[in-house]
Each structure stands twice: as C-alpha cells, then as structure tokens.
CSV table of C-alpha atoms and ligand atoms in Angstrom, one decimal:
chain,number,residue,atom,x,y,z
A,1,MET,CA,-21.8,-38.1,-176.3
A,2,ALA,CA,-18.5,-38.1,-174.4
A,3,ILE,CA,-16.6,-40.5,-172.0
A,4,ARG,CA,-18.8,-40.9,-168.8
A,5,ILE,CA,-17.3,-42.6,-165.7
A,6,ILE,CA,-18.7,-44.5,-162.6
A,7,VAL,CA,-15.8,-44.9,-160.0
A,8,LEU,CA,-16.2,-48.0,-157.9
A,9,LEU,CA,-14.4,-46.7,-154.7
A,10,GLY,CA,-13.3,-49.2,-151.7
A,11,ALA,CA,-10.6,-51.0,-149.9
A,12,PRO,CA,-9.1,-54.2,-151.3
A,13,GLY,CA,-11.5,-56.9,-150.9
A,14,SER,CA,-14.7,-54.7,-151.0
A,15,GLY,CA,-16.0,-56.0,-153.9
A,16,LYS,CA,-15.2,-53.8,-156.6
A,17,GLY,CA,-14.3,-56.2,-159.3
A,18,THR,CA,-17.0,-58.9,-158.6
A,19,THR,CA,-19.6,-55.9,-158.9
A,20,ALA,CA,-18.3,-54.4,-161.9
A,21,GLU,CA,-18.4,-58.0,-163.4
A,22,LYS,CA,-22.0,-58.7,-162.5
A,23,ILE,CA,-23.3,-55.1,-163.7
A,24,ARG,CA,-21.1,-54.2,-166.7
A,25,ASP,CA,-23.3,-55.8,-169.3
A,26,ARG,CA,-26.7,-54.7,-168.2
A,27,LEU,CA,-25.2,-50.8,-168.1
A,28,GLY,CA,-23.4,-51.4,-171.4
A,29,ALA,CA,-20.2,-50.3,-169.6
A,30,VAL,CA,-16.5,-51.4,-169.9
A,31,HIS,CA,-14.9,-52.7,-166.6
A,32,LEU,CA,-11.6,-51.1,-166.2
A,33,SER,CA,-9.6,-52.4,-163.6
A,34,THR,CA,-6.2,-50.8,-163.2
A,35,GLY,CA,-5.1,-54.2,-160.9
A,36,ASP,CA,-5.8,-56.4,-163.9
A,37,MET,CA,-4.2,-54.0,-166.3
A,38,LEU,CA,-1.2,-54.0,-164.3
A,39,ARG,CA,-1.2,-57.9,-163.8
A,40,ALA,CA,-1.3,-58.2,-167.5
A,41,ALA,CA,1.5,-55.7,-167.9
A,42,VAL,CA,3.8,-57.5,-165.5
A,43,GLN,CA,2.8,-61.1,-167.1
A,44,ALA,CA,4.0,-59.4,-170.4
A,45,GLY,CA,7.1,-58.1,-169.2
A,46,THR,CA,6.3,-54.7,-170.6
A,47,PRO,CA,8.3,-51.6,-169.1
A,48,THR,CA,5.2,-50.5,-167.2
A,49,GLY,CA,4.8,-54.2,-165.6
A,50,ARG,CA,8.6,-54.2,-165.0
A,51,GLU,CA,8.0,-50.7,-162.9
A,52,ALA,CA,4.8,-52.1,-161.3
A,53,ASP,CA,6.1,-55.7,-160.1
A,54,ALA,CA,7.9,-54.8,-157.0
A,55,CYS,CA,5.5,-52.2,-155.8
A,56,MET,CA,2.4,-55.0,-156.3
A,57,LYS,CA,4.6,-57.7,-154.4
A,58,LYS,CA,4.7,-55.3,-151.3
A,59,GLY,CA,1.3,-53.9,-151.6
A,60,GLU,CA,2.4,-50.5,-152.4
A,61,LEU,CA,1.0,-48.3,-154.7
A,62,VAL,CA,2.4,-47.7,-158.4
A,63,PRO,CA,3.6,-44.4,-159.0
A,64,ASP,CA,0.7,-41.8,-160.1
A,65,ASP,CA,2.3,-40.8,-163.2
A,66,VAL,CA,2.4,-44.5,-164.4
A,67,MET,CA,-1.2,-45.0,-163.6
A,68,VAL,CA,-2.4,-41.9,-165.2
A,69,ARG,CA,-0.6,-42.6,-168.5
A,70,LEU,CA,-2.1,-46.3,-168.4
A,71,VAL,CA,-5.7,-45.1,-167.9
A,72,GLU,CA,-5.6,-42.0,-170.2
A,73,ASP,CA,-4.2,-44.7,-173.1
A,74,ARG,CA,-7.0,-47.0,-172.3
A,75,LEU,CA,-9.5,-44.2,-172.5
A,76,ASP,CA,-8.0,-42.9,-175.8
A,77,GLU,CA,-8.5,-46.6,-177.3
A,78,GLY,CA,-12.2,-46.8,-176.6
A,79,ALA,CA,-15.0,-45.2,-178.3
A,80,ALA,CA,-15.7,-41.4,-177.4
A,81,ALA,CA,-19.1,-42.3,-175.9
A,82,THR,CA,-18.0,-45.2,-173.7
A,83,LEU,CA,-19.5,-45.9,-170.1
A,84,TYR,CA,-16.5,-47.0,-167.7
A,85,LEU,CA,-16.7,-48.8,-164.6
A,86,LEU,CA,-13.4,-47.8,-163.0
A,87,ASP,CA,-12.3,-50.3,-160.6
A,88,GLY,CA,-9.0,-49.4,-158.3
A,89,PHE,CA,-8.5,-46.0,-159.8
A,90,PRO,CA,-8.1,-43.2,-158.5
A,91,ARG,CA,-6.5,-44.2,-155.5
A,92,THR,CA,-4.8,-41.0,-154.5
A,93,THR,CA,-6.1,-37.3,-154.4
A,94,ALA,CA,-3.5,-36.8,-157.2
A,95,GLN,CA,-5.0,-39.4,-159.3
A,96,ALA,CA,-8.1,-38.0,-159.0
A,97,ARG,CA,-6.9,-34.5,-159.9
A,98,LEU,CA,-5.2,-36.1,-162.9
A,99,LEU,CA,-8.4,-38.1,-163.9
A,100,GLU,CA,-10.5,-34.7,-163.7
A,101,THR,CA,-7.8,-33.1,-166.1
A,102,CYS,CA,-8.0,-36.0,-168.7
A,103,LEU,CA,-11.8,-35.6,-168.5
A,104,THR,CA,-12.0,-32.3,-168.9
A,105,ALA,CA,-9.7,-32.4,-171.9
A,106,ARG,CA,-11.9,-35.0,-173.8
A,107,GLY,CA,-15.2,-33.4,-172.5
A,108,GLY,CA,-16.0,-36.3,-170.3
A,109,SER,CA,-17.2,-36.4,-166.7
A,110,ILE,CA,-17.7,-38.8,-163.6
A,111,ALA,CA,-21.3,-39.7,-163.4
A,112,ARG,CA,-21.3,-41.2,-160.1
A,113,VAL,CA,-18.7,-42.6,-157.4
A,114,VAL,CA,-20.0,-45.7,-155.4
A,115,PHE,CA,-18.2,-46.1,-152.3
A,116,LEU,CA,-18.4,-49.9,-151.2
A,117,ASP,CA,-17.8,-49.7,-147.4
A,118,ALA,CA,-17.0,-53.0,-145.3
A,119,PRO,CA,-15.0,-53.6,-142.0
A,120,ARG,CA,-11.7,-54.7,-142.0
A,121,ASP,CA,-12.3,-58.1,-140.7
A,122,VAL,CA,-14.8,-58.7,-143.5
A,123,LEU,CA,-12.0,-57.4,-146.1
A,124,ILE,CA,-9.4,-59.6,-144.6
A,125,ASP,CA,-11.6,-62.8,-144.6
A,126,ARG,CA,-12.5,-62.1,-148.3
A,127,LEU,CA,-8.9,-61.5,-149.6
A,128,THR,CA,-7.1,-64.5,-147.5
A,129,GLY,CA,-9.9,-66.9,-149.0
A,130,ARG,CA,-9.9,-65.7,-152.5
A,131,ARG,CA,-9.6,-67.6,-155.3
A,132,ILE,CA,-9.3,-66.4,-158.9
A,133,CYS,CA,-9.7,-68.3,-162.3
A,134,ARG,CA,-6.5,-68.2,-164.3
A,135,GLN,CA,-8.6,-68.4,-167.7
A,136,CYS,CA,-11.7,-66.4,-167.2
A,137,GLY,CA,-11.0,-64.3,-164.1
A,138,MET,CA,-13.9,-65.4,-162.2
A,139,ASN,CA,-13.7,-64.9,-158.5
A,140,PHE,CA,-14.5,-67.6,-155.8
A,141,HIS,CA,-13.9,-67.9,-152.2
A,142,VAL,CA,-13.0,-71.1,-150.2
A,143,ARG,CA,-15.8,-70.7,-148.0
A,144,ASN,CA,-18.2,-68.1,-149.3
A,145,ILE,CA,-18.2,-68.8,-152.9
A,146,PRO,CA,-16.8,-72.3,-153.2
A,147,PRO,CA,-16.6,-74.0,-156.5
A,148,ARG,CA,-18.3,-77.0,-157.3
A,149,LYS,CA,-14.9,-79.0,-157.6
A,150,GLU,CA,-12.0,-77.8,-155.7
A,151,GLY,CA,-9.7,-75.7,-157.6
A,152,VAL,CA,-11.5,-75.7,-160.9
A,153,CYS,CA,-13.8,-72.8,-162.0
A,154,ASP,CA,-17.3,-73.6,-162.2
A,155,ALA,CA,-17.7,-71.5,-165.4
A,156,CYS,CA,-14.9,-72.7,-167.7
A,157,GLY,CA,-13.1,-75.4,-166.1
A,158,GLY,CA,-10.1,-73.3,-165.7
A,159,GLU,CA,-7.3,-73.4,-162.5
A,160,LEU,CA,-8.2,-71.5,-159.5
A,161,TYR,CA,-5.3,-69.7,-158.0
A,162,GLN,CA,-4.5,-67.5,-155.4
A,163,ARG,CA,-3.0,-64.0,-155.8
A,164,PRO,CA,0.4,-63.6,-154.5
A,165,ASP,CA,-0.3,-60.2,-152.8
A,166,ASP,CA,-3.3,-62.0,-151.1
A,167,ASN,CA,-1.2,-63.3,-148.2
A,168,ARG,CA,-1.9,-62.1,-144.7
A,169,GLU,CA,1.0,-59.7,-144.6
A,170,THR,CA,0.5,-57.8,-147.6
A,171,ILE,CA,-3.2,-57.5,-147.1
A,172,GLU,CA,-2.4,-56.0,-143.8
A,173,ASN,CA,-0.2,-53.4,-145.8
A,174,ARG,CA,-2.7,-52.8,-148.7
A,175,LEU,CA,-5.5,-52.1,-146.0
A,176,ASP,CA,-3.1,-49.6,-144.5
A,177,VAL,CA,-2.1,-48.2,-147.8
A,178,TYR,CA,-5.9,-47.9,-148.5
A,179,ALA,CA,-6.4,-46.0,-145.2
A,180,SER,CA,-3.4,-43.4,-145.6
A,181,GLN,CA,-3.8,-42.8,-149.3
A,182,THR,CA,-7.0,-43.7,-150.8
A,183,SER,CA,-9.6,-43.1,-148.2
A,184,ASP,CA,-9.5,-39.3,-148.3
A,185,LEU,CA,-11.3,-39.7,-151.7
A,186,ILE,CA,-14.1,-40.4,-149.8
A,187,ASP,CA,-14.4,-36.9,-148.3
A,188,LEU,CA,-13.4,-35.5,-151.8
A,189,TYR,CA,-16.1,-36.8,-153.9
A,190,THR,CA,-18.7,-36.3,-151.0
A,191,LYS,CA,-18.0,-32.6,-151.2
A,192,ARG,CA,-18.7,-32.8,-154.9
A,193,GLY,CA,-21.7,-34.4,-154.3
A,194,LEU,CA,-20.9,-37.4,-156.5
A,195,LEU,CA,-20.7,-40.1,-153.6
A,196,SER,CA,-23.0,-42.9,-152.7
A,197,ARG,CA,-22.2,-45.1,-149.9
A,198,VAL,CA,-23.1,-49.0,-150.2
A,199,ASP,CA,-23.0,-51.5,-147.4
A,200,SER,CA,-20.7,-53.9,-149.1
A,201,ALA,CA,-20.7,-56.5,-146.2
A,202,GLN,CA,-24.0,-58.1,-148.0
A,203,GLY,CA,-23.6,-60.6,-150.4
A,204,ALA,CA,-22.4,-60.2,-153.8
A,205,ASP,CA,-25.7,-60.4,-155.6
A,206,ALA,CA,-27.5,-58.0,-153.2
A,207,LEU,CA,-24.4,-55.7,-153.6
A,208,ALA,CA,-24.5,-55.7,-157.3
A,209,GLU,CA,-28.2,-54.8,-157.4
A,210,GLU,CA,-27.8,-51.8,-155.1
A,211,VAL,CA,-24.9,-50.3,-156.9
A,212,ALA,CA,-26.9,-51.0,-160.4
A,213,SER,CA,-29.7,-49.3,-158.8
A,214,ILE,CA,-27.8,-46.3,-157.9
A,215,VAL,CA,-26.0,-45.9,-161.1
A,216,GLN,CA,-28.9,-46.5,-163.4
A,217,PRO,CA,-31.8,-45.4,-161.2
A,218,GLU,CA,-34.9,-45.9,-163.9
B,1,AMP,P1,-6.1,-54.4,-157.0
B,1,AMP,O1,-6.2,-55.4,-158.1
B,1,AMP,O2,-7.0,-53.3,-157.4
B,1,AMP,O3,-6.1,-54.8,-155.7
B,1,AMP,O4,-4.6,-53.7,-157.5
B,1,AMP,C1,-3.5,-54.7,-157.1
B,1,AMP,C2,-2.3,-53.9,-156.7
B,1,AMP,O5,-2.1,-53.0,-158.2
B,1,AMP,C3,-2.2,-52.7,-155.8
B,1,AMP,O6,-1.8,-53.1,-154.5
B,1,AMP,C4,-1.2,-51.6,-156.4
B,1,AMP,O7,0.3,-52.0,-156.3
B,1,AMP,C5,-1.3,-51.6,-157.9
B,1,AMP,N1,-2.4,-50.6,-158.3
B,1,AMP,C6,-3.6,-50.8,-159.0
B,1,AMP,N2,-4.4,-49.8,-159.2
B,1,AMP,C7,-3.6,-48.9,-158.8
B,1,AMP,C8,-3.6,-47.4,-158.5
B,1,AMP,N3,-4.7,-46.7,-159.2
B,1,AMP,N4,-2.8,-46.8,-158.3
B,1,AMP,C9,-1.4,-47.2,-157.9
B,1,AMP,N5,-1.4,-48.6,-157.7
B,1,AMP,C10,-2.3,-49.2,-158.2
C-alpha cells in the first residue's frame, strides 16, 4: 500500500480543521494541516517559520516551493501506507501539480477531494468568533461553540486565544486570496472526477458525518 490522500478543500473558516479532527481516528488517518505546521515553525523560529511569518500576518500565501518542501518532508517522515487528511494544501494550481508529481514519485494518489462550501458571511462570522486552545488546539466559537467557562478549554483546561490573522481586515484578505488563488482547484479536481461538494454551513457534527460518509462510503 502506498500513500493515499484526502484533500479537504475550502476557504478559511469552512471547517477543514474541525472536520479533520472529528473524523481522523475513525478513518485511521493522519491530519496534516499546513497552517498548523507553519505556526509551529514560526513559534520555533526555524528558517521556514521566519520566511512564512510576514506572509501569514498579512493573510498572503507562503511561496509554493516552501510549502511543497514542507509537505514532502512530512510525507517522507510517515509510514508508506499512511492515509492523510490534507487540510490547507494544495492552495494553488502550482501546489496541486507539485503534489501530483510528489505522489507519483512515491506511488501514491489522491483518493478524493472534498470541497467544503459556505457563503462568505458565514465564513467571516466563524473566523471573527473563533477561539483556539493553546494547549490541545481544540476550536471554539464565542457564540456557536462557546466553552463552558469563558477563555478556558472544555477538553484540557488550556487557555483559549484568538489567532492573530483572525482579525477582520486579514480575514477579508484571506478570503480574497482564496477566491483568486485557490478556488480554481474546484474546477481542476472536478475535471479529474475527484471532487465532492458538501454544504459546510451546517453544524460541525453533521458536516463531519457527511464528509466521513463520502470518504469511507461503506
Ligand atoms: P490556515 O491555518 O490554513 O488558515 O493557514 C494560515 C496561513 O498559513 C495562510 O493564511 C497562509 O499564509 C499560510 N498557509 C497555509 N497553508 C498554505 C499553503 N498551502 N500555501 C501557502 N500558504 C499557506
């Protein structure tokens, strides 16, 4: 068995990370979030982190070569037969092409691309209200998924914080960047017969169930 990839495609705030966390265990998959990898690199002050920091603060994309190296290295660290839930990658047609080259070289393939579709006002509301646990990474929302105690994670008691790029101006820019640089991938993967669209404006549990049923139909 070779590497298999499920791509979760969608704008910032469409629920890629939350969905991946909800379904990875039952699929026996590894959740690979390029945003999380970059934030860890920034935190650790690595050369990749230093290169990515300014782009991330503005809501711009980190250069394709940096991203592909990051993902390739991570795929090579894992076992050959791993199933990956890719969250936030690819984000440009160049990244999609380079991912294909990388998978072909390793005998791997994309099993399915799930496009999480939601209107812009829903995305803005989710992102402006999003709060994340510093310790375990669990996502909350000030109104939709409020923690039992304000500012404290229900799961581990960690402190909740707001991502620096979850401010209104950067959110608008990230959504514009998605529309201009990432949304072309919907067409690309539709033409390859790999894309399934789901309505991501539904509740997080229902969304996760629908995605799970698509990627693991039995
Ligand atoms: P995310 O956590 O997926 O919202 O990503 C946060 C930020 O990381 C993005 O706004 C980009 O600056 C950067 N980033 C994450 N994934 C990629 C990617 N595949 N290509 C370029 N930049 C990325």
